[in-house]
Short mmCIF file of C-alpha atoms in Angstrom, two decimals:
data_model
loop_
_atom_site.label_atom_id
_atom_site.label_comp_id
_atom_site.label_asym_id
_atom_site.label_seq_id
_atom_site.Cartn_x
_atom_site.Cartn_y
_atom_site.Cartn_z
CA UNK A 1 -25.21 -7.65 -12.06
CA UNK A 2 -22.84 -5.69 -9.89
CA UNK A 3 -19.12 -6.43 -9.85
CA UNK A 4 -17.89 -8.85 -7.26
CA UNK A 5 -15.52 -7.33 -4.71
CA UNK A 6 -13.68 -8.97 -1.82
CA UNK A 7 -15.64 -8.99 1.44
CA UNK A 8 -14.03 -7.74 4.65
CA UNK A 9 -14.76 -10.07 7.59
CA UNK A 10 -13.98 -8.80 11.10
CA UNK A 11 -13.86 -11.63 13.62
CA UNK A 12 -14.89 -10.62 17.15
CA UNK A 13 -13.79 -6.98 16.89
CA UNK A 14 -13.58 -5.49 20.39
CA UNK A 15 -14.01 -1.73 19.92
CA UNK A 16 -16.82 -0.01 18.04
CA UNK A 17 -14.37 2.75 17.02
CA UNK A 18 -12.21 0.22 15.24
CA UNK A 19 -15.19 -1.21 13.37
CA UNK A 20 -16.14 2.35 12.34
CA UNK A 21 -12.60 3.18 11.24
CA UNK A 22 -12.41 -0.09 9.32
CA UNK A 23 -15.61 0.94 7.50
CA UNK A 24 -14.00 4.29 6.66
CA UNK A 25 -10.92 2.50 5.29
CA UNK A 26 -13.21 0.22 3.24
CA UNK A 27 -14.98 3.25 1.80
CA UNK A 28 -11.58 4.77 0.93
CA UNK A 29 -10.78 1.61 -1.00
CA UNK A 30 -14.17 1.15 -2.66
CA UNK A 31 -15.05 -2.03 -0.75
CA UNK A 32 -18.73 -1.99 0.31
CA UNK A 33 -19.27 -5.40 1.97
CA UNK A 34 -18.51 -5.95 5.65
CA UNK A 35 -19.26 -9.08 7.67
CA UNK A 36 -18.98 -9.18 11.44
CA UNK A 37 -18.57 -12.25 13.61
CA UNK A 38 -19.78 -11.56 17.19
CA UNK A 39 -18.68 -7.92 17.52
CA UNK A 40 -18.35 -7.02 21.22
CA UNK A 41 -19.85 -3.54 20.84
CA UNK A 42 -22.70 -2.12 18.80
CA UNK A 43 -21.52 -1.65 15.21
CA UNK A 44 -24.28 0.83 14.40
CA UNK A 45 -24.02 2.78 17.67
CA UNK A 46 -22.88 6.39 17.98
CA UNK A 47 -19.19 5.52 18.52
CA UNK A 48 -18.92 3.35 15.43
CA UNK A 49 -20.86 5.81 13.25
CA UNK A 50 -18.72 8.77 14.36
CA UNK A 51 -15.49 6.86 13.69
CA UNK A 52 -16.69 5.80 10.24
CA UNK A 53 -16.62 9.38 8.98
CA UNK A 54 -19.39 9.15 6.34
CA UNK A 55 -19.07 5.41 5.80
CA UNK A 56 -22.21 4.82 7.85
CA UNK A 57 -23.87 2.88 5.03
CA UNK A 58 -21.19 0.19 5.18
CA UNK A 59 -21.91 -0.28 8.91
CA UNK A 60 -25.68 -0.32 8.41
CA UNK A 61 -25.43 -2.89 5.62
CA UNK A 62 -22.91 -5.11 7.45
CA UNK A 63 -24.13 -8.66 8.07
CA UNK A 64 -23.72 -10.42 11.41
CA UNK A 65 -22.65 -14.04 11.95
CA UNK A 66 -22.34 -16.28 14.98
CA UNK A 67 -19.32 -18.24 13.78
CA UNK A 68 -16.43 -17.81 11.35
CA UNK A 69 -17.65 -20.97 9.59
CA UNK A 70 -20.98 -19.26 8.89
CA UNK A 71 -19.30 -16.06 7.77
CA UNK A 72 -17.23 -17.85 5.11
CA UNK A 73 -19.80 -20.51 4.20
CA UNK A 74 -20.77 -19.09 0.78
CA UNK A 75 -17.28 -17.93 -0.19
CA UNK A 76 -15.05 -19.50 -2.83
CA UNK A 77 -11.72 -18.12 -1.69
CA UNK A 78 -10.73 -16.95 1.77
CA UNK A 79 -7.51 -15.34 2.98
CA UNK A 80 -6.50 -14.72 6.59
CA UNK A 81 -4.47 -11.75 7.80
CA UNK A 82 -2.01 -12.62 10.51
CA UNK A 83 1.32 -11.16 11.54
CA UNK A 84 2.48 -14.28 13.35
CA UNK A 85 3.68 -17.37 11.58
CA UNK A 86 1.32 -20.23 12.17
CA UNK A 87 2.04 -23.82 12.87
CA UNK A 88 0.06 -24.79 9.78
CA UNK A 89 0.97 -25.70 6.24
CA UNK A 90 -0.54 -22.87 4.27
CA UNK A 91 0.45 -20.69 1.33
CA UNK A 92 1.53 -17.17 2.30
CA UNK A 93 0.74 -14.50 -0.28
CA UNK A 94 2.13 -10.99 -0.41
CA UNK A 95 -0.66 -8.43 0.01
CA UNK A 96 -0.09 -7.29 -3.57
CA UNK A 97 -0.26 -10.79 -5.02
CA UNK A 98 -3.30 -11.69 -2.91
CA UNK A 99 -5.04 -8.58 -4.26
CA UNK A 100 -4.24 -9.57 -7.86
CA UNK A 101 -5.44 -13.10 -7.23
CA UNK A 102 -8.73 -11.97 -5.64
CA UNK A 103 -9.26 -9.47 -8.44
CA UNK A 104 -8.99 -12.28 -11.00
CA UNK A 105 -11.31 -14.53 -8.99
CA UNK A 106 -13.88 -11.76 -8.57
CA UNK A 107 -13.85 -11.16 -12.33
CA UNK A 108 -14.78 -14.82 -12.70
CA UNK A 109 -17.64 -14.31 -10.24
CA UNK A 110 -15.95 -16.13 -7.38
CA UNK A 111 -16.74 -14.72 -3.94
CA UNK A 112 -13.63 -13.77 -1.95
CA UNK A 113 -13.32 -12.83 1.70
CA UNK A 114 -10.53 -11.53 3.94
CA UNK A 115 -10.49 -12.47 7.64
CA UNK A 116 -9.22 -10.00 10.28
CA UNK A 117 -8.90 -11.11 13.89
CA UNK A 118 -9.71 -9.37 17.20
CA UNK A 119 -7.48 -6.38 18.09
CA UNK A 120 -5.52 -7.99 20.90
CA UNK A 121 -5.19 -11.61 19.96
CA UNK A 122 -5.60 -11.80 16.20
CA UNK A 123 -7.11 -14.81 14.44
CA UNK A 124 -7.00 -18.19 16.17
CA UNK A 125 -5.49 -21.27 14.53
CA UNK A 126 -9.04 -22.51 14.16
CA UNK A 127 -9.97 -19.39 12.14
CA UNK A 128 -6.80 -19.52 10.03
CA UNK A 129 -7.39 -23.13 8.99
CA UNK A 130 -10.64 -22.06 7.28
CA UNK A 131 -8.62 -19.92 4.86
CA UNK A 132 -7.04 -20.92 1.55
CA UNK A 133 -4.02 -18.74 2.24
CA UNK A 134 -2.44 -16.22 4.60
CA UNK A 135 -1.81 -12.63 3.56
CA UNK A 136 1.52 -11.21 4.58
CA UNK A 137 1.68 -7.43 4.72
CA UNK A 138 5.32 -6.39 4.28
CA UNK A 139 6.23 -4.23 7.28
CA UNK A 140 9.14 -3.65 9.64
CA UNK A 141 9.53 -7.12 11.21
CA UNK A 142 10.55 -5.54 14.52
CA UNK A 143 7.36 -3.50 14.71
CA UNK A 144 4.61 -4.99 12.58
CA UNK A 145 1.60 -4.73 14.89
CA UNK A 146 -1.07 -2.73 13.11
CA UNK A 147 -4.30 -1.20 14.30
CA UNK A 148 -7.27 -3.20 12.92
CA UNK A 149 -8.42 -0.38 10.61
CA UNK A 150 -4.88 0.12 9.33
CA UNK A 151 -4.64 -3.55 8.38
CA UNK A 152 -7.97 -3.22 6.55
CA UNK A 153 -6.65 -0.06 4.85
CA UNK A 154 -3.42 -1.66 3.58
CA UNK A 155 -5.16 -4.74 2.19
CA UNK A 156 -7.96 -2.59 0.73
CA UNK A 157 -5.39 -0.24 -0.83
CA UNK A 158 -3.71 -3.14 -2.63
CA UNK A 159 -7.12 -4.32 -3.87
CA UNK A 160 -8.00 -0.82 -5.08
CA UNK A 161 -4.67 -0.54 -6.88
CA UNK A 162 -5.38 -3.69 -8.90
CA UNK A 163 -8.57 -2.07 -10.20
CA UNK A 164 -7.14 1.22 -11.42
CA UNK A 165 -4.74 1.92 -14.20
CA UNK A 166 -2.50 4.51 -12.64
CA UNK A 167 0.12 6.60 -14.35
CA UNK A 168 3.50 6.66 -12.62
CA UNK A 169 3.90 10.33 -13.37
CA UNK A 170 1.78 12.99 -14.96
CA UNK A 171 2.08 16.75 -15.03
CA UNK A 172 -0.85 18.79 -13.81
CA UNK A 173 -0.97 22.26 -15.32
CA UNK A 174 -3.01 25.33 -14.66
CA UNK A 175 -5.20 24.82 -17.79
CA UNK A 176 -2.21 25.93 -19.87
CA UNK A 177 -0.40 23.70 -22.34
CA UNK A 178 3.26 22.73 -22.13
CA UNK A 179 5.37 24.85 -24.49
CA UNK A 180 7.12 23.40 -27.49
CA UNK A 181 10.92 23.04 -27.46
CA UNK A 182 11.09 25.74 -30.11
CA UNK A 183 9.54 28.34 -27.81
CA UNK A 184 11.93 27.49 -25.00
CA UNK A 185 14.91 27.81 -27.37
CA UNK A 186 13.63 31.20 -28.51
CA UNK A 187 13.25 32.29 -24.90
CA UNK A 188 16.83 31.27 -24.11
CA UNK A 189 18.03 33.16 -27.19
CA UNK A 190 16.05 36.19 -26.01
CA UNK A 191 17.91 36.17 -22.68
CA UNK A 192 21.26 35.74 -24.44
CA UNK A 193 20.46 38.63 -26.77
CA UNK A 194 19.41 40.94 -23.94
CA UNK A 195 22.51 40.04 -21.98
CA UNK A 196 24.70 40.70 -25.04
CA UNK A 197 23.01 44.11 -25.40
CA UNK A 198 24.26 44.88 -21.90
CA UNK A 199 27.76 43.87 -23.03
CA UNK A 200 27.96 41.18 -20.43
CA UNK A 201 30.07 38.56 -22.17
CA UNK A 202 33.78 38.84 -21.52
CA UNK A 203 34.73 35.89 -23.73
CA UNK A 204 32.96 33.86 -26.43
CA UNK A 205 33.72 30.72 -24.43
CA UNK A 206 31.91 32.13 -21.46
CA UNK A 207 28.89 32.91 -23.62
CA UNK A 208 28.78 29.35 -24.93
CA UNK A 209 28.80 27.99 -21.44
CA UNK A 210 25.94 30.25 -20.38
CA UNK A 211 23.88 29.24 -23.41
CA UNK A 212 24.26 25.56 -22.53
CA UNK A 213 23.42 26.15 -18.89
CA UNK A 214 20.37 28.25 -19.65
CA UNK A 215 18.99 25.69 -22.07
CA UNK A 216 19.55 22.88 -19.59
CA UNK A 217 17.75 24.82 -16.88
CA UNK A 218 14.67 25.67 -18.89
CA UNK A 219 14.39 22.49 -20.95
CA UNK A 220 14.23 20.37 -17.83
CA UNK A 221 11.06 21.58 -16.22
CA UNK A 222 8.30 21.34 -18.81
CA UNK A 223 7.30 25.00 -18.82
CA UNK A 224 3.72 25.88 -19.70
CA UNK A 225 2.85 28.67 -22.15
CA UNK A 226 1.70 30.74 -19.20
CA UNK A 227 4.90 30.21 -17.24
CA UNK A 228 6.97 31.16 -20.28
CA UNK A 229 5.02 34.42 -20.52
CA UNK A 230 5.72 35.04 -16.83
CA UNK A 231 9.43 34.59 -17.47
CA UNK A 232 9.36 36.97 -20.48
CA UNK A 233 7.62 39.45 -18.20
CA UNK A 234 10.36 39.14 -15.59
CA UNK A 235 13.14 39.64 -18.17
CA UNK A 236 11.41 42.65 -19.72
CA UNK A 237 10.79 44.16 -16.33
CA UNK A 238 14.47 43.78 -15.44
CA UNK A 239 15.60 45.33 -18.71
CA UNK A 240 13.36 48.38 -18.25
CA UNK A 241 14.78 48.89 -14.81
CA UNK U 1 27.26 5.93 7.70
CA UNK U 2 23.61 5.03 8.17
CA UNK U 3 21.28 4.61 5.21
CA UNK U 4 19.33 7.63 4.13
CA UNK U 5 15.57 7.25 4.49
CA UNK U 6 12.77 9.66 3.55
CA UNK U 7 11.83 12.07 6.34
CA UNK U 8 8.18 12.48 7.36
CA UNK U 9 7.26 16.16 7.82
CA UNK U 10 3.96 16.96 9.56
CA UNK U 11 2.91 20.55 8.96
CA UNK U 12 0.87 22.06 11.81
CA UNK U 13 -0.67 18.78 13.01
CA UNK U 14 -3.64 19.55 15.26
CA UNK U 15 -4.07 16.50 17.50
CA UNK U 16 -1.36 14.86 19.60
CA UNK U 17 -3.03 11.47 19.03
CA UNK U 18 -2.55 11.82 15.30
CA UNK U 19 1.12 12.69 15.72
CA UNK U 20 1.50 9.62 17.96
CA UNK U 21 -0.33 7.37 15.50
CA UNK U 22 1.77 8.76 12.65
CA UNK U 23 4.89 7.80 14.67
CA UNK U 24 3.47 4.28 15.08
CA UNK U 25 2.87 4.05 11.31
CA UNK U 26 6.44 5.28 10.69
CA UNK U 27 7.79 2.59 13.01
CA UNK U 28 5.70 -0.03 11.14
CA UNK U 29 7.37 1.10 7.94
CA UNK U 30 10.92 1.47 9.30
CA UNK U 31 11.04 5.26 8.93
CA UNK U 32 12.75 6.84 11.97
CA UNK U 33 12.88 10.57 11.13
CA UNK U 34 9.99 12.89 11.92
CA UNK U 35 9.95 16.67 11.55
CA UNK U 36 7.16 18.82 12.95
CA UNK U 37 6.23 22.32 11.89
CA UNK U 38 4.37 24.15 14.69
CA UNK U 39 2.40 21.21 16.15
CA UNK U 40 -0.62 22.53 18.07
CA UNK U 41 -0.31 20.03 20.93
CA UNK U 42 2.63 18.54 22.82
CA UNK U 43 4.19 15.82 20.67
CA UNK U 44 5.92 14.19 23.64
CA UNK U 45 2.94 14.48 26.02
CA UNK U 46 0.98 11.54 27.42
CA UNK U 47 -1.62 11.52 24.61
CA UNK U 48 0.93 11.34 21.82
CA UNK U 49 3.07 8.74 23.60
CA UNK U 50 0.05 6.49 24.29
CA UNK U 51 -1.11 6.70 20.66
CA UNK U 52 2.38 5.90 19.38
CA UNK U 53 2.22 2.37 20.81
CA UNK U 54 5.95 1.80 21.43
CA UNK U 55 7.13 4.31 18.85
CA UNK U 56 7.98 6.81 21.58
CA UNK U 57 11.58 7.16 20.40
CA UNK U 58 10.42 8.59 17.06
CA UNK U 59 8.45 11.28 18.94
CA UNK U 60 11.32 12.07 21.31
CA UNK U 61 13.79 12.39 18.45
CA UNK U 62 11.45 14.47 16.24
CA UNK U 63 12.79 17.91 15.33
CA UNK U 64 10.69 21.07 15.52
CA UNK U 65 10.59 23.87 12.96
CA UNK U 66 8.91 27.24 12.80
CA UNK U 67 8.25 27.26 9.06
CA UNK U 68 7.90 24.74 6.23
CA UNK U 69 10.81 26.54 4.50
CA UNK U 70 13.04 25.73 7.49
CA UNK U 71 11.82 22.14 7.64
CA UNK U 72 12.77 21.46 4.01
CA UNK U 73 15.85 23.72 3.88
CA UNK U 74 18.48 20.92 3.86
CA UNK U 75 16.51 18.51 1.66
CA UNK U 76 17.29 17.62 -1.94
CA UNK U 77 13.89 16.27 -2.95
CA UNK U 78 10.52 17.08 -1.45
CA UNK U 79 7.10 15.64 -2.22
CA UNK U 80 3.75 16.94 -0.99
CA UNK U 81 0.74 14.76 -0.16
CA UNK U 82 -2.53 16.32 -1.18
CA UNK U 83 -5.88 14.86 -2.20
CA UNK U 84 -7.04 18.00 -3.96
CA UNK U 85 -5.78 19.08 -7.35
CA UNK U 86 -3.79 22.25 -7.09
CA UNK U 87 -3.75 25.25 -9.31
CA UNK U 88 -0.03 24.76 -9.86
CA UNK U 89 2.06 23.19 -12.58
CA UNK U 90 3.64 20.30 -10.78
CA UNK U 91 4.41 16.65 -11.52
CA UNK U 92 2.03 14.19 -9.85
CA UNK U 93 3.62 10.87 -8.92
CA UNK U 94 1.82 7.69 -7.94
CA UNK U 95 2.70 6.72 -4.36
CA UNK U 96 4.47 3.64 -5.69
CA UNK U 97 6.55 5.57 -8.20
CA UNK U 98 7.37 8.32 -5.66
CA UNK U 99 8.61 5.60 -3.29
CA UNK U 100 10.85 4.10 -5.98
CA UNK U 101 12.18 7.52 -6.88
CA UNK U 102 12.97 8.45 -3.27
CA UNK U 103 14.57 5.07 -2.71
CA UNK U 104 16.94 5.71 -5.63
CA UNK U 105 17.70 9.24 -4.43
CA UNK U 106 18.37 8.03 -0.86
CA UNK U 107 20.80 5.40 -2.20
CA UNK U 108 22.68 8.29 -3.80
CA UNK U 109 22.74 10.10 -0.45
CA UNK U 110 20.13 12.65 -1.40
CA UNK U 111 17.87 13.74 1.45
CA UNK U 112 14.17 13.30 0.74
CA UNK U 113 11.16 14.57 2.66
CA UNK U 114 7.40 14.06 2.46
CA UNK U 115 5.05 16.87 3.52
CA UNK U 116 1.71 16.13 5.21
CA UNK U 117 -0.71 18.98 5.96
CA UNK U 118 -2.95 19.71 8.95
CA UNK U 119 -5.85 17.30 9.51
CA UNK U 120 -8.69 19.62 8.50
CA UNK U 121 -7.26 21.78 5.77
CA UNK U 122 -4.31 19.90 4.28
CA UNK U 123 -1.28 21.64 2.83
CA UNK U 124 -1.63 25.21 1.60
CA UNK U 125 -0.63 26.24 -1.93
CA UNK U 126 2.33 27.97 -0.33
CA UNK U 127 3.50 24.66 1.19
CA UNK U 128 2.89 22.69 -2.01
CA UNK U 129 4.97 25.07 -4.11
CA UNK U 130 8.03 24.16 -2.00
CA UNK U 131 7.78 20.57 -3.25
CA UNK U 132 9.29 19.01 -6.37
CA UNK U 133 6.22 16.90 -6.91
CA UNK U 134 2.85 15.85 -5.54
CA UNK U 135 2.14 12.30 -4.38
CA UNK U 136 -1.16 10.87 -5.43
CA UNK U 137 -2.42 7.98 -3.31
CA UNK U 138 -4.81 5.94 -5.46
CA UNK U 139 -8.09 5.71 -3.53
CA UNK U 140 -11.83 5.80 -4.17
CA UNK U 141 -12.23 9.26 -5.73
CA UNK U 142 -15.65 9.66 -4.07
CA UNK U 143 -14.22 9.05 -0.61
CA UNK U 144 -10.50 9.74 -0.49
CA UNK U 145 -10.16 11.68 2.76
CA UNK U 146 -7.69 9.85 4.97
CA UNK U 147 -6.79 10.23 8.59
CA UNK U 148 -3.30 11.82 8.90
CA UNK U 149 -1.71 8.64 10.28
CA UNK U 150 -3.32 6.54 7.55
CA UNK U 151 -1.82 8.80 4.87
CA UNK U 152 1.58 8.39 6.56
CA UNK U 153 1.03 4.62 6.70
CA UNK U 154 0.19 4.25 2.99
CA UNK U 155 3.16 6.33 1.83
CA UNK U 156 5.45 4.60 4.35
CA UNK U 157 4.17 1.19 3.22
CA UNK U 158 5.10 1.94 -0.40
CA UNK U 159 8.56 3.07 0.75
CA UNK U 160 9.03 -0.07 2.83
CA UNK U 161 7.98 -2.23 -0.13
CA UNK U 162 10.71 -0.74 -2.32
CA UNK U 163 13.30 -1.87 0.24
CA UNK U 164 12.29 -5.49 0.58
CA UNK U 165 12.41 -8.30 -1.90
CA UNK U 166 9.14 -10.03 -1.30
CA UNK U 167 8.01 -13.34 -2.69
CA UNK U 168 4.56 -13.33 -4.23
CA UNK U 169 3.80 -16.69 -2.75
CA UNK U 170 5.60 -19.08 -0.47
CA UNK U 171 4.42 -22.09 1.46
CA UNK U 172 5.00 -22.19 5.18
CA UNK U 173 5.15 -25.67 6.58
CA UNK U 174 5.22 -27.10 10.04
CA UNK U 175 8.98 -27.88 9.89
CA UNK U 176 8.15 -30.72 7.55
CA UNK U 177 9.30 -30.92 3.92
CA UNK U 178 6.99 -31.07 0.92
CA UNK U 179 6.67 -34.61 -0.39
CA UNK U 180 7.99 -35.65 -3.75
CA UNK U 181 5.56 -36.43 -6.57
CA UNK U 182 6.58 -40.06 -6.30
CA UNK U 183 5.30 -40.35 -2.74
CA UNK U 184 1.98 -38.76 -3.67
CA UNK U 185 1.59 -41.19 -6.59
CA UNK U 186 2.31 -44.11 -4.28
CA UNK U 187 -0.26 -42.81 -1.81
CA UNK U 188 -2.91 -42.57 -4.52
CA UNK U 189 -2.05 -46.11 -5.62
CA UNK U 190 -2.39 -47.21 -2.00
CA UNK U 191 -5.95 -45.85 -1.86
CA UNK U 192 -6.82 -47.45 -5.20
CA UNK U 193 -5.43 -50.78 -4.01
CA UNK U 194 -7.35 -50.67 -0.73
CA UNK U 195 -10.53 -49.73 -2.54
CA UNK U 196 -10.00 -52.59 -5.03
CA UNK U 197 -9.57 -54.93 -2.05
CA UNK U 198 -13.04 -53.90 -0.95
CA UNK U 199 -14.27 -54.75 -4.45
CA UNK U 200 -15.51 -51.23 -4.99
CA UNK U 201 -14.95 -50.79 -8.71
CA UNK U 202 -17.93 -51.70 -10.83
CA UNK U 203 -16.20 -50.96 -14.15
CA UNK U 204 -12.60 -50.41 -15.23
CA UNK U 205 -13.66 -47.08 -16.70
CA UNK U 206 -14.94 -46.00 -13.33
CA UNK U 207 -11.64 -46.97 -11.75
CA UNK U 208 -9.68 -44.90 -14.27
CA UNK U 209 -11.79 -41.89 -13.53
CA UNK U 210 -11.24 -42.26 -9.81
CA UNK U 211 -7.49 -42.59 -10.29
CA UNK U 212 -7.37 -39.36 -12.25
CA UNK U 213 -9.54 -37.52 -9.75
CA UNK U 214 -7.56 -38.70 -6.75
CA UNK U 215 -4.26 -37.71 -8.32
CA UNK U 216 -5.62 -34.27 -9.22
CA UNK U 217 -6.86 -33.73 -5.67
CA UNK U 218 -3.65 -34.68 -3.91
CA UNK U 219 -1.14 -33.30 -6.42
CA UNK U 220 -2.64 -29.85 -6.17
CA UNK U 221 -1.99 -29.02 -2.57
CA UNK U 222 1.71 -29.53 -1.93
CA UNK U 223 1.39 -32.08 0.86
CA UNK U 224 4.14 -32.27 3.46
CA UNK U 225 5.67 -35.56 4.59
CA UNK U 226 3.80 -35.17 7.86
CA UNK U 227 0.45 -34.55 6.18
CA UNK U 228 0.95 -37.58 3.95
CA UNK U 229 1.56 -39.69 7.07
CA UNK U 230 -1.66 -38.29 8.56
CA UNK U 231 -3.57 -39.34 5.44
CA UNK U 232 -2.05 -42.86 5.51
CA UNK U 233 -3.15 -43.03 9.14
CA UNK U 234 -6.72 -42.06 8.20
CA UNK U 235 -6.89 -44.67 5.43
CA UNK U 236 -5.48 -47.41 7.67
CA UNK U 237 -7.87 -46.47 10.44
CA UNK U 238 -10.82 -46.70 8.06
CA UNK U 239 -9.69 -50.09 6.73
CA UNK U 240 -9.36 -51.55 10.22
CA UNK U 241 -12.82 -50.40 11.06
#
């Protein structure tokens, strides 16, 4: 049985382009299931398909509903996206926490859905009261109006992030391994030696300082074997000249 | 002196709409500074302004550069956004970690910039080699091509998140306070009492079970004073009838 994933529910979307772009954002975030409540324009027409940029299959497989009640009927957990504070007593979840929560629920085979309102007006109070919670997307409070597809993207991005183990930092290399400390030390010594050959050190103190600086420079940037060879090449070229 | 914030640098953007939408995304994320390297279309023309949706001031204050070298000349830390792996030895940072890192650098008055390439081709190797690191936005590897403004939005969103302390979950209420446990217990007892009045309990065991269930139902959802009054009203209405 396939993994459960949160379902994106667009309530009365006005523009076919926005539905298409929302499908593209869903594809970016690995979310295949779209539900549409009374879309104003054709969601499988040329405009929507063009805007979806290769996410046509999401549009073609989208299911249509007459009411929001019908669209959430089989779901176990529903969140509503809304920028405005509502006159309702309702938990407000950060987008990140909502994503974690839905991820856990989906693992336990609970069906989750996220409601997005029409472009101009957003979700009505009637729509919001069908949800377990409201998602709050942290954005500049003075300028938090988002395009529909961008709201889908941000929520989808948080959901995708809960599903991947990502490294904070990794080094990509050109198929060459990172050198050992030993090789970097030897390279620094090689420079020192060549500079001494040229009689460049006026005082021993000055030499010590240079040695420290050189080591700090080259130790810091995780040189690859290949890069170290390049640097040897540069030094040798300079000496010959 | 104003706070330092990462600068968004668009390299040879092709469409004015995308520059405008990128400005809108920047405004959403509280990032005011845009730099443009040889934009193909007018970045303060009607198309860009319309797409910016009230972020006109970002477009008007954007600075223009002839080369990427010029655009990054005064910066202390530069990251490049690129979906493709490059044939260069370069640290790859998750968007979240890059945001944290830039936030720390900005606090220490270091100028940071983020490079975004042209819509069709992305950044060249020449552009990427001017950066300290590459940002990797975690997305569906089979479908990770993003619209320019959406890439700006996701990176900007991570930057904004580092600057706000957000609660995972909070309850918004309609200006009414959450009831104390005591009041919920008394309400449950009230229902039990009224049901007993109607002679509804066949066995004591059955009554105990109902008491437990009722308490579980009403303890779980953080009722406000107002909601509790509503529920008392419903019960009293039903009794009268």
